[in-house]
């Protein structure tokens, strides 16, 4: 069983204030871990550490017990502002991971079309990405990450820039994709409902320095997979109760 | 009294006054530009018809056009207009090729590495403001009066814009895009090939566009010395014989070619980097 471990990590950029102080967090494959917290609590820094974009100041990040030294194809990343490559077509964007690892053209095409179908973008393979809508681009970013067949999928507020309707549709897609891929997902968000709907486990962070203040196990995404509708889940009594509990956890520290 | 009242009532209606002014802003600028040129041409024709200025100083439009046809057909100082034009374009494009081959890697070094920046930045900053006419004599002392000197003079003028544009393109590569490729397993070399180079390309092309303008305006200086063909050479020879209509014709051809080059590079931009400014 694959295992991404963030072990007693602290982070400080140059002479700036401490961004993260003593954070420990485990992510296993098949798990959907959501990190919530207010702006400036170090959520994105935590993801950058897990991805290997920045090294921890103290502590370590390890995959299956081996410390990471940088980014790797086992940990795919989906960015808030999609970070697609406009000089490549939609299909070429999706198949960039396979291309970098030396997979042939025909096979890349097959992979791209396959992944585009999974995220609901059949037939858009040859479209330039600057002709896609924001929601479509975010789906391409997701397909690109999945095409690398990652063990872990790291997502930094992937739905943050989308309108409310698109976001709801994307949330359902994320649940499906997560279940299908079997990857361990780490998703950063400031949306409380989003966190509850997607996660199997929620971690609440607080700032100054960034640290984990609460962990919650939830199972609404499994209810969605079992066939219950998103509306029914989000209006259910236990969902609403959990939402209030989660909001309390996020804002408690500020009141004190 | 009632009139005052009407005015008082109408006065607050300022927004309706704003709308026509916005319409005025939407007047086709091109039309005004064409009108400006037409008026200029008409004034030129009138002053020539009334002989306000001796034709030695300002030849009539018809005379200039006549020279255009005559030089295109029969040539001037042993070469037709097309041959002069080809000689000039050949020099400018040879210089452009040299400037790209040398300038893009230097710009890349400045943009990508502090060491490269330390080495090349001062050199480019020293070279950039020197007018071509100032280093022309030195280039001739070093490299003689042959074709390489002329190309070199133009290439030096083109170098700085290409270097500076390339460096700024490389520096402006989006961190997220670099990280995205790294997380897909890109090696350093793959990052350069798949992310940095394509990211910098629009900026490099902007540099090429500026360089073409600079190079074209350096042309006359480059053709000051021991040229036997070229638009700049043609103008200077004509000036020595006081054939003012050929001088004016040459200037207009240089202007027209500069305009055409600008249009060409914009086409190339649309073809090579259609995404620029869109994503």
Coordinates of C-alpha atoms in Angstrom, one line a residue:
Chain A
X1 CA 0.0 0.0 0.0
X2 CA 1.5 3.3 -1.1
X3 CA 2.0 5.9 1.6
X4 CA 2.9 9.6 1.4
X5 CA 4.2 10.8 4.8
X6 CA 4.7 14.4 5.9
X7 CA 6.8 14.0 9.0
X8 CA 7.2 16.9 11.6
X9 CA 7.7 19.4 8.8
X10 CA 8.3 23.1 9.3
X11 CA 8.8 25.6 6.6
X12 CA 10.2 29.1 6.4
X13 CA 11.0 31.0 3.2
X14 CA 14.3 32.8 3.6
X15 CA 14.0 35.3 6.4
X16 CA 10.2 35.4 6.3
X17 CA 7.9 34.3 9.1
X18 CA 7.4 30.6 9.8
X19 CA 4.8 29.3 7.3
X20 CA 4.4 25.8 8.7
X21 CA 5.3 24.6 12.2
X22 CA 5.6 20.9 13.0
X23 CA 3.0 19.4 10.6
X24 CA 2.6 15.7 10.3
X25 CA 0.2 14.1 7.9
X26 CA -0.2 10.8 6.2
X27 CA -1.9 10.1 2.9
X28 CA -2.6 6.5 1.7
X29 CA -3.8 5.4 -1.7
X30 CA -7.5 5.2 -2.1
X31 CA -8.0 7.9 0.5
X32 CA -9.5 11.4 -0.3
X33 CA -7.8 13.8 2.1
X34 CA -9.0 17.4 2.1
X35 CA -7.2 20.2 3.8
X36 CA -9.3 23.3 4.8
X37 CA -8.4 26.5 6.5
X38 CA -8.5 30.2 6.1
X39 CA -6.2 32.1 3.8
X40 CA -2.6 32.2 5.0
X41 CA -2.7 29.0 7.0
X42 CA -0.1 27.3 4.8
X43 CA -2.4 25.0 2.9
X44 CA -0.8 25.6 -0.4
X45 CA 2.7 25.4 1.1
X46 CA 1.8 22.0 2.5
X47 CA 0.8 20.8 -1.0
X48 CA 4.0 22.3 -2.5
X49 CA 6.0 20.3 0.1
X50 CA 4.1 17.1 -0.8
X51 CA 4.7 17.7 -4.5
X52 CA 8.4 18.4 -3.9
X53 CA 8.3 21.9 -5.3
X54 CA 9.9 23.3 -2.1
X55 CA 12.0 21.4 0.4
X56 CA 11.0 21.5 4.1
X57 CA 13.1 23.6 6.5
X58 CA 13.0 20.8 9.0
X59 CA 11.4 17.4 9.0
X60 CA 10.9 15.3 5.8
X61 CA 8.4 14.2 3.2
X62 CA 8.6 10.5 2.3
X63 CA 6.9 8.2 -0.1
X64 CA 6.9 4.6 1.1
X65 CA 9.5 5.4 3.6
X66 CA 12.0 7.0 1.2
X67 CA 12.5 10.8 1.5
X68 CA 11.6 12.7 -1.7
X69 CA 14.2 15.0 -3.3
X70 CA 11.9 16.9 -5.7
X71 CA 8.8 16.5 -7.8
X72 CA 8.0 13.2 -9.4
X73 CA 5.5 11.6 -11.8
X74 CA 4.2 9.5 -8.9
X75 CA 2.7 12.7 -7.4
X76 CA 0.6 14.5 -10.1
X77 CA -0.5 18.1 -9.4
X78 CA -3.7 20.0 -10.5
X79 CA -3.3 23.7 -10.2
X80 CA -5.8 26.4 -9.4
X81 CA -5.1 28.3 -12.6
X82 CA -4.8 25.1 -14.7
X83 CA -1.1 25.7 -15.7
X84 CA -1.8 24.2 -19.2
X85 CA 0.5 24.7 -22.1
X86 CA -1.1 26.9 -24.7
X87 CA 1.3 25.8 -27.5
X88 CA 0.0 22.3 -27.2
X89 CA -3.4 21.0 -28.3
X90 CA -5.8 19.6 -25.7
X91 CA -4.7 16.1 -26.4
X92 CA -1.0 17.0 -26.3
X93 CA -1.5 18.7 -23.0
X94 CA -3.1 15.6 -21.6
X95 CA -0.4 13.3 -23.0
X96 CA 2.6 15.4 -21.9
X97 CA 3.5 13.0 -19.0
X98 CA 3.6 10.0 -21.3
X99 CA 5.5 12.0 -23.9
X100 CA 8.2 13.0 -21.3
X101 CA 8.6 9.3 -20.4
X102 CA 9.2 8.4 -24.0
X103 CA 5.8 6.8 -25.0
X104 CA 5.1 6.7 -28.7
X105 CA 2.7 9.0 -30.6
X106 CA -0.1 6.6 -31.3
X107 CA -0.1 5.3 -27.8
X108 CA -0.1 8.9 -26.4
X109 CA -3.1 9.7 -28.6
X110 CA -5.0 6.7 -27.2
X111 CA -4.1 7.7 -23.6
X112 CA -5.2 11.3 -24.2
X113 CA -8.6 10.3 -25.8
X114 CA -9.2 7.9 -23.0
X115 CA -8.5 10.4 -20.3
X116 CA -10.5 13.1 -22.0
X117 CA -13.5 10.7 -22.2
X118 CA -13.1 10.1 -18.4
X119 CA -13.3 13.8 -17.6
X120 CA -16.2 14.3 -20.1
X121 CA -14.4 16.1 -22.9
X122 CA -14.8 13.6 -25.8
X123 CA -14.2 15.2 -29.2
X124 CA -12.1 18.1 -27.9
X125 CA -8.8 16.4 -28.4
X126 CA -7.6 18.7 -31.2
X127 CA -9.0 22.0 -29.9
X128 CA -6.4 24.6 -28.9
X129 CA -6.7 25.1 -25.2
X130 CA -7.2 28.8 -25.4
X131 CA -10.6 28.0 -27.0
X132 CA -11.7 26.1 -23.9
X133 CA -13.9 27.5 -21.1
X134 CA -12.5 27.7 -17.6
X135 CA -14.3 24.6 -16.5
X136 CA -13.1 22.6 -19.5
X137 CA -9.5 23.8 -18.9
X138 CA -9.7 22.5 -15.4
X139 CA -10.9 19.2 -16.7
X140 CA -8.0 19.1 -19.0
X141 CA -5.7 19.8 -16.1
X142 CA -7.2 16.9 -14.3
X143 CA -6.9 14.6 -17.3
X144 CA -3.3 15.6 -17.7
X145 CA -2.6 14.6 -14.1
X146 CA -4.4 11.3 -14.4
X147 CA -2.6 10.4 -17.7
X148 CA 0.6 10.2 -15.7
X149 CA -1.0 7.3 -13.8
X150 CA 0.0 8.9 -10.5
X151 CA 0.0 7.1 -7.1
X152 CA -1.0 10.4 -5.5
X153 CA -3.1 13.2 -6.9
X154 CA -2.4 16.6 -5.4
X155 CA -4.9 19.4 -6.1
X156 CA -4.5 23.0 -5.1
X157 CA -7.9 24.7 -5.0
X158 CA -8.7 23.2 -8.4
X159 CA -12.3 24.5 -8.4
X160 CA -11.5 27.9 -6.8
X161 CA -11.7 29.9 -10.0
X162 CA -14.9 28.3 -11.3
X163 CA -18.5 29.5 -11.2
X164 CA -20.8 27.8 -8.7
X165 CA -22.7 25.6 -11.2
X166 CA -19.5 24.4 -12.9
X167 CA -18.0 23.8 -9.4
X168 CA -20.9 21.5 -8.4
X169 CA -20.5 19.4 -11.6
X170 CA -16.7 19.2 -11.1
X171 CA -17.1 18.0 -7.5
X172 CA -19.1 15.0 -8.7
X173 CA -16.5 14.4 -11.4
X174 CA -13.7 14.4 -8.8
X175 CA -15.5 11.8 -6.7
X176 CA -15.9 9.5 -9.7
X177 CA -12.4 10.0 -10.9
X178 CA -11.0 9.4 -7.5
X179 CA -13.0 6.1 -7.1
X180 CA -12.0 5.0 -10.6
X181 CA -8.3 5.8 -10.3
X182 CA -7.6 4.4 -6.8
X183 CA -5.1 7.2 -6.3
X184 CA -4.6 8.8 -2.9
X185 CA -5.9 12.4 -3.3
X186 CA -4.8 15.5 -1.4
X187 CA -7.1 18.4 -2.1
X188 CA -6.7 22.0 -0.8
X189 CA -9.8 24.1 -0.6
X190 CA -11.5 26.9 1.4
X191 CA -14.9 25.5 0.6
X192 CA -16.4 23.8 3.6
X193 CA -19.2 22.0 1.7
X194 CA -16.7 21.0 -1.0
X195 CA -14.5 19.5 1.7
X196 CA -17.4 17.5 3.2
X197 CA -18.7 16.3 -0.1
X198 CA -15.4 15.0 -1.4
X199 CA -13.4 13.9 1.6
X200 CA -12.9 10.6 3.4
X201 CA -10.9 12.6 5.9
X202 CA -10.7 16.4 6.5
X203 CA -7.8 18.2 8.1
X204 CA -8.4 21.7 9.5
X205 CA -5.4 24.1 9.5
X206 CA -4.9 27.3 11.4
X207 CA -2.3 30.0 10.8
X208 CA 0.7 31.6 12.5
X209 CA 2.4 29.3 12.1
X210 CA 0.4 26.9 9.8
X211 CA -0.5 23.8 11.8
X212 CA -3.2 21.1 12.0
X213 CA -5.9 21.8 14.6
X214 CA -8.5 19.1 13.9
X215 CA -9.0 15.9 11.9
X216 CA -12.5 14.6 10.9
X217 CA -13.5 11.3 9.2
X218 CA -16.4 11.7 6.8
X219 CA -18.1 9.4 4.3
X220 CA -20.4 11.6 2.1
X221 CA -18.3 10.8 -1.0
X222 CA -18.9 7.1 -0.4
X223 CA -22.7 7.8 -0.1
X224 CA -22.4 9.6 -3.5
X225 CA -20.7 6.6 -5.0
X226 CA -23.4 4.4 -3.6
X227 CA -25.9 6.4 -5.7
X228 CA -27.3 9.1 -3.5
X229 CA -27.7 12.4 -5.3
X230 CA -25.5 15.4 -4.5
X231 CA -28.5 17.5 -3.5
X232 CA -29.8 14.9 -1.2
X233 CA -26.4 14.5 0.5
X234 CA -25.8 18.2 0.9
X235 CA -29.2 18.9 2.4
X236 CA -29.2 15.9 4.7
X237 CA -29.2 16.6 8.5
X238 CA -25.8 15.0 9.2
X239 CA -24.2 16.9 6.4
X240 CA -25.5 20.2 7.7
X241 CA -24.5 19.3 11.3
X242 CA -21.0 18.4 10.1
X243 CA -20.7 21.6 8.2
X244 CA -21.4 23.6 11.3
X245 CA -18.9 21.6 13.3
X246 CA -16.3 22.1 10.6
X247 CA -17.0 25.9 10.4
X248 CA -16.6 26.0 14.2
X249 CA -13.3 24.2 13.9
X250 CA -12.1 26.7 11.3
X251 CA -13.1 29.8 13.1
X252 CA -12.7 28.8 16.8
X253 CA -9.1 29.8 17.0
X254 CA -9.8 33.3 15.7
X255 CA -12.4 34.0 18.4
X256 CA -10.1 32.9 21.2
Chain B
X1 CA -37.8 82.4 -18.0
X2 CA -39.3 79.3 -19.5
X3 CA -36.2 79.0 -21.6
X4 CA -34.1 79.1 -18.4
X5 CA -36.3 76.5 -16.9
X6 CA -35.8 74.3 -20.0
X7 CA -32.1 74.7 -19.7
X8 CA -32.1 73.9 -16.0
X9 CA -34.1 70.8 -16.7
X10 CA -31.9 69.7 -19.5
X11 CA -28.6 70.6 -17.7
X12 CA -28.5 67.5 -15.5
X13 CA -28.8 65.3 -18.5
X14 CA -25.0 65.0 -18.8
X15 CA -24.9 61.3 -19.4
X16 CA -26.6 61.8 -22.8
X17 CA -23.7 64.1 -23.6
X18 CA -21.2 61.4 -22.7
X19 CA -22.6 58.9 -25.1
X20 CA -21.9 60.9 -28.3
X21 CA -18.4 61.5 -27.1
X22 CA -17.8 57.8 -26.8
X23 CA -19.1 57.4 -30.3
X24 CA -16.6 60.1 -31.4
X25 CA -13.9 57.8 -30.0
X26 CA -15.1 55.0 -32.2
X27 CA -14.5 57.0 -35.4
X28 CA -12.4 54.8 -37.7
X29 CA -8.8 55.8 -37.0
X30 CA -7.7 54.3 -40.2
X31 CA -9.9 56.6 -42.2
X32 CA -8.4 59.6 -40.4
X33 CA -4.9 58.2 -41.2
X34 CA -5.7 57.8 -44.8
X35 CA -7.1 61.3 -44.9
X36 CA -3.9 62.7 -43.3
X37 CA -1.8 61.0 -46.0
X38 CA -4.2 62.2 -48.7
X39 CA -4.0 65.8 -47.5
X40 CA -0.2 65.6 -47.4
X41 CA 0.0 64.2 -50.9
X42 CA -2.4 66.9 -52.1
X43 CA -0.3 69.7 -50.5
X44 CA 2.8 68.2 -52.1
X45 CA 1.0 68.1 -55.5
X46 CA -0.2 71.7 -55.1
X47 CA 3.2 73.1 -54.1
X48 CA 4.7 71.3 -57.1
X49 CA 2.0 72.5 -59.6
X50 CA 2.4 76.1 -58.4
X51 CA 6.2 75.7 -58.4
X52 CA 6.4 77.1 -54.8
X53 CA 9.6 75.2 -54.3
X54 CA 12.3 74.5 -56.9
X55 CA 12.0 70.9 -58.1
X56 CA 15.6 70.4 -57.1
X57 CA 14.5 70.6 -53.5
X58 CA 11.0 69.0 -53.8
X59 CA 10.3 67.1 -57.0
X60 CA 6.6 66.7 -58.1
X61 CA 4.8 63.4 -57.1
X62 CA 4.5 62.5 -60.7
X63 CA 8.3 62.9 -61.2
X64 CA 9.0 60.7 -58.2
X65 CA 6.5 58.1 -59.5
X66 CA 8.1 58.4 -62.9
X67 CA 11.5 57.6 -61.4
X68 CA 10.0 54.6 -59.6
X69 CA 8.9 53.2 -62.9
X70 CA 12.1 54.2 -64.7
X71 CA 14.4 52.8 -62.0
X72 CA 12.4 49.6 -61.7
X73 CA 12.7 49.1 -65.5
X74 CA 16.1 50.6 -66.5
X75 CA 17.9 50.8 -63.2
X76 CA 19.9 53.5 -61.5
X77 CA 23.8 53.3 -61.1
X78 CA 24.0 49.9 -62.8
X79 CA 21.2 48.1 -61.0
X80 CA 17.5 48.0 -61.2
X81 CA 15.3 48.9 -58.2
X82 CA 14.6 45.2 -57.6
X83 CA 18.4 44.5 -57.5
X84 CA 19.0 47.3 -55.0
X85 CA 16.1 46.1 -52.9
X86 CA 17.3 42.5 -53.1
X87 CA 20.8 43.6 -52.0
X88 CA 19.4 45.5 -49.0
X89 CA 17.0 42.8 -48.0
X90 CA 19.8 40.2 -48.3
X91 CA 22.0 42.1 -45.9
X92 CA 19.2 42.7 -43.5
X93 CA 18.1 39.1 -43.4
X94 CA 21.7 37.8 -43.2
X95 CA 22.2 40.1 -40.3
X96 CA 19.0 39.0 -38.7
X97 CA 20.0 35.4 -39.0
X98 CA 23.4 36.1 -37.3
X99 CA 21.7 38.2 -34.6
X100 CA 19.2 35.4 -33.8
X101 CA 21.9 32.7 -33.8
X102 CA 24.1 34.8 -31.4
X103 CA 21.4 36.7 -29.5
X104 CA 18.9 34.1 -28.6
X105 CA 21.4 31.9 -26.7
X106 CA 22.9 35.0 -25.0
X107 CA 19.4 36.1 -24.0
X108 CA 18.7 32.6 -22.7
X109 CA 21.8 32.7 -20.6
X110 CA 20.9 36.1 -19.1
X111 CA 17.3 35.0 -18.4
X112 CA 18.1 31.5 -17.0
X113 CA 21.3 31.9 -15.0
X114 CA 22.8 34.5 -12.7
X115 CA 26.3 33.8 -14.0
X116 CA 25.1 34.3 -17.6
X117 CA 23.4 37.5 -16.5
X118 CA 26.6 38.7 -14.8
X119 CA 28.7 38.1 -17.9
X120 CA 26.4 39.3 -20.7
X121 CA 24.2 42.0 -19.2
X122 CA 26.9 44.7 -19.0
X123 CA 28.1 43.9 -22.5
X124 CA 24.7 44.3 -24.0
X125 CA 24.0 47.4 -21.9
X126 CA 27.2 49.0 -23.2
X127 CA 26.5 48.0 -26.8
X128 CA 22.9 48.9 -26.9
X129 CA 23.0 52.8 -26.8
X130 CA 25.9 53.2 -29.3
X131 CA 24.7 54.5 -32.7
X132 CA 25.8 52.3 -35.6
X133 CA 27.6 55.3 -37.3
X134 CA 29.9 55.5 -34.2
X135 CA 31.2 51.9 -34.6
X136 CA 31.1 51.9 -38.4
X137 CA 34.7 53.1 -38.7
X138 CA 36.0 50.5 -36.3
X139 CA 34.2 47.7 -38.0
X140 CA 35.8 48.9 -41.3
X141 CA 39.3 49.0 -39.8
X142 CA 38.8 45.5 -38.4
X143 CA 36.9 43.8 -41.2
X144 CA 37.5 45.8 -44.3
X145 CA 35.0 47.3 -46.6
X146 CA 33.4 44.1 -48.0
X147 CA 30.0 42.6 -47.5
X148 CA 30.7 41.1 -44.1
X149 CA 31.3 44.5 -42.6
X150 CA 27.9 45.8 -43.8
X151 CA 26.1 42.7 -42.4
X152 CA 28.0 43.0 -39.2
X153 CA 27.0 46.6 -38.7
X154 CA 23.3 45.8 -39.1
X155 CA 23.7 42.6 -37.0
X156 CA 25.2 44.6 -34.1
X157 CA 22.3 46.9 -34.1
X158 CA 19.9 44.0 -34.1
X159 CA 21.6 42.1 -31.3
X160 CA 20.4 44.0 -28.3
X161 CA 16.7 43.9 -29.0
X162 CA 16.8 40.2 -29.5
X163 CA 18.9 39.5 -26.4
X164 CA 16.8 41.7 -24.2
X165 CA 13.5 40.3 -25.5
X166 CA 14.7 36.7 -25.2
X167 CA 15.9 37.3 -21.6
X168 CA 12.7 38.8 -20.5
X169 CA 10.7 36.0 -22.1
X170 CA 12.8 33.4 -20.3
X171 CA 12.5 35.2 -17.0
X172 CA 8.7 35.5 -17.4
X173 CA 8.1 31.7 -17.7
X174 CA 5.2 30.9 -15.3
X175 CA 6.3 29.0 -12.2
X176 CA 3.1 27.0 -12.3
X177 CA 3.9 25.7 -15.8
X178 CA 7.4 24.8 -14.7
X179 CA 6.1 23.0 -11.7
X180 CA 3.4 21.3 -13.7
X181 CA 6.0 19.8 -16.1
X182 CA 8.3 18.9 -13.2
X183 CA 5.4 17.0 -11.5
X184 CA 4.9 15.1 -14.8
X185 CA 8.5 13.9 -14.5
X186 CA 10.3 16.4 -16.7
X187 CA 14.1 16.5 -16.6
X188 CA 16.0 19.8 -16.7
X189 CA 16.5 19.4 -20.4
X190 CA 12.9 18.5 -21.0
X191 CA 11.8 21.6 -19.0
X192 CA 13.8 23.8 -21.4
X193 CA 12.6 22.1 -24.5
X194 CA 8.9 21.7 -23.5
X195 CA 8.3 24.7 -21.3
X196 CA 10.9 27.5 -21.3
X197 CA 11.5 27.7 -25.1
X198 CA 7.8 27.7 -26.1
X199 CA 7.0 30.2 -23.3
X200 CA 9.7 32.6 -24.4
X201 CA 8.9 32.3 -28.1
X202 CA 6.3 35.1 -28.3
X203 CA 8.8 37.4 -26.6
X204 CA 11.6 36.4 -28.9
X205 CA 9.4 37.2 -31.9
X206 CA 8.7 40.6 -30.5
X207 CA 12.5 41.1 -30.2
X208 CA 12.8 40.0 -33.9
X209 CA 10.2 42.5 -34.9
X210 CA 12.0 45.4 -33.1
X211 CA 15.3 44.2 -34.4
X212 CA 14.0 44.2 -38.0
X213 CA 13.0 47.8 -37.5
X214 CA 16.3 48.8 -36.0
X215 CA 18.2 46.8 -38.7
X216 CA 16.3 48.3 -41.5
X217 CA 17.0 51.8 -40.2
X218 CA 20.7 51.0 -39.9
X219 CA 20.8 50.0 -43.5
X220 CA 21.7 53.4 -45.0
X221 CA 24.6 53.7 -42.6
X222 CA 25.8 50.2 -43.5
X223 CA 25.7 51.1 -47.2
X224 CA 27.6 54.3 -46.8
X225 CA 30.9 52.5 -47.5
X226 CA 31.9 50.9 -50.8
X227 CA 28.6 49.4 -51.7
X228 CA 27.6 49.1 -55.3
X229 CA 24.0 48.0 -54.7
X230 CA 21.3 48.6 -52.1
X231 CA 18.6 51.1 -51.4
X232 CA 20.8 53.2 -49.1
X233 CA 23.6 53.2 -51.7
X234 CA 21.0 54.2 -54.4
X235 CA 19.8 57.2 -52.3
X236 CA 23.3 58.4 -51.6
X237 CA 24.4 58.1 -55.2
X238 CA 21.3 60.0 -56.3
X239 CA 22.0 62.7 -53.7
X240 CA 25.6 63.2 -55.0
X241 CA 24.2 63.8 -58.5
X242 CA 21.3 65.9 -57.0
X243 CA 18.7 63.6 -58.5
X244 CA 16.3 64.5 -55.9
X245 CA 13.3 62.6 -57.3
X246 CA 15.3 59.3 -57.0
X247 CA 16.2 60.3 -53.4
X248 CA 12.6 60.8 -52.5
X249 CA 11.5 57.6 -54.3
X250 CA 14.2 55.6 -52.4
X251 CA 13.0 57.0 -49.1
X252 CA 9.4 56.0 -49.9
X253 CA 10.5 52.5 -51.0
X254 CA 12.5 52.1 -47.7
X255 CA 9.4 53.2 -45.8
X256 CA 7.1 50.8 -47.7
X257 CA 9.4 47.9 -47.2
X258 CA 9.7 48.6 -43.5
X259 CA 5.9 48.6 -43.4
X260 CA 5.8 45.3 -45.3
X261 CA 8.3 43.7 -43.0
X262 CA 6.3 44.7 -40.0
X263 CA 3.2 43.1 -41.5
X264 CA 5.2 40.0 -42.4
X265 CA 6.5 39.4 -38.9
X266 CA 2.9 39.9 -37.5
X267 CA 1.8 37.1 -39.9
X268 CA 4.6 34.9 -38.6
X269 CA 3.6 35.7 -35.0
X270 CA 0.0 34.7 -35.8
X271 CA 1.2 31.5 -37.4
X272 CA 3.9 30.5 -34.8
X273 CA 2.4 31.7 -31.5
X274 CA -1.4 32.0 -32.1
X275 CA -1.8 31.6 -28.3
X276 CA 0.2 34.7 -27.4
X277 CA -1.9 37.0 -25.1
X278 CA -4.8 34.5 -25.0
X279 CA -3.7 32.0 -22.4

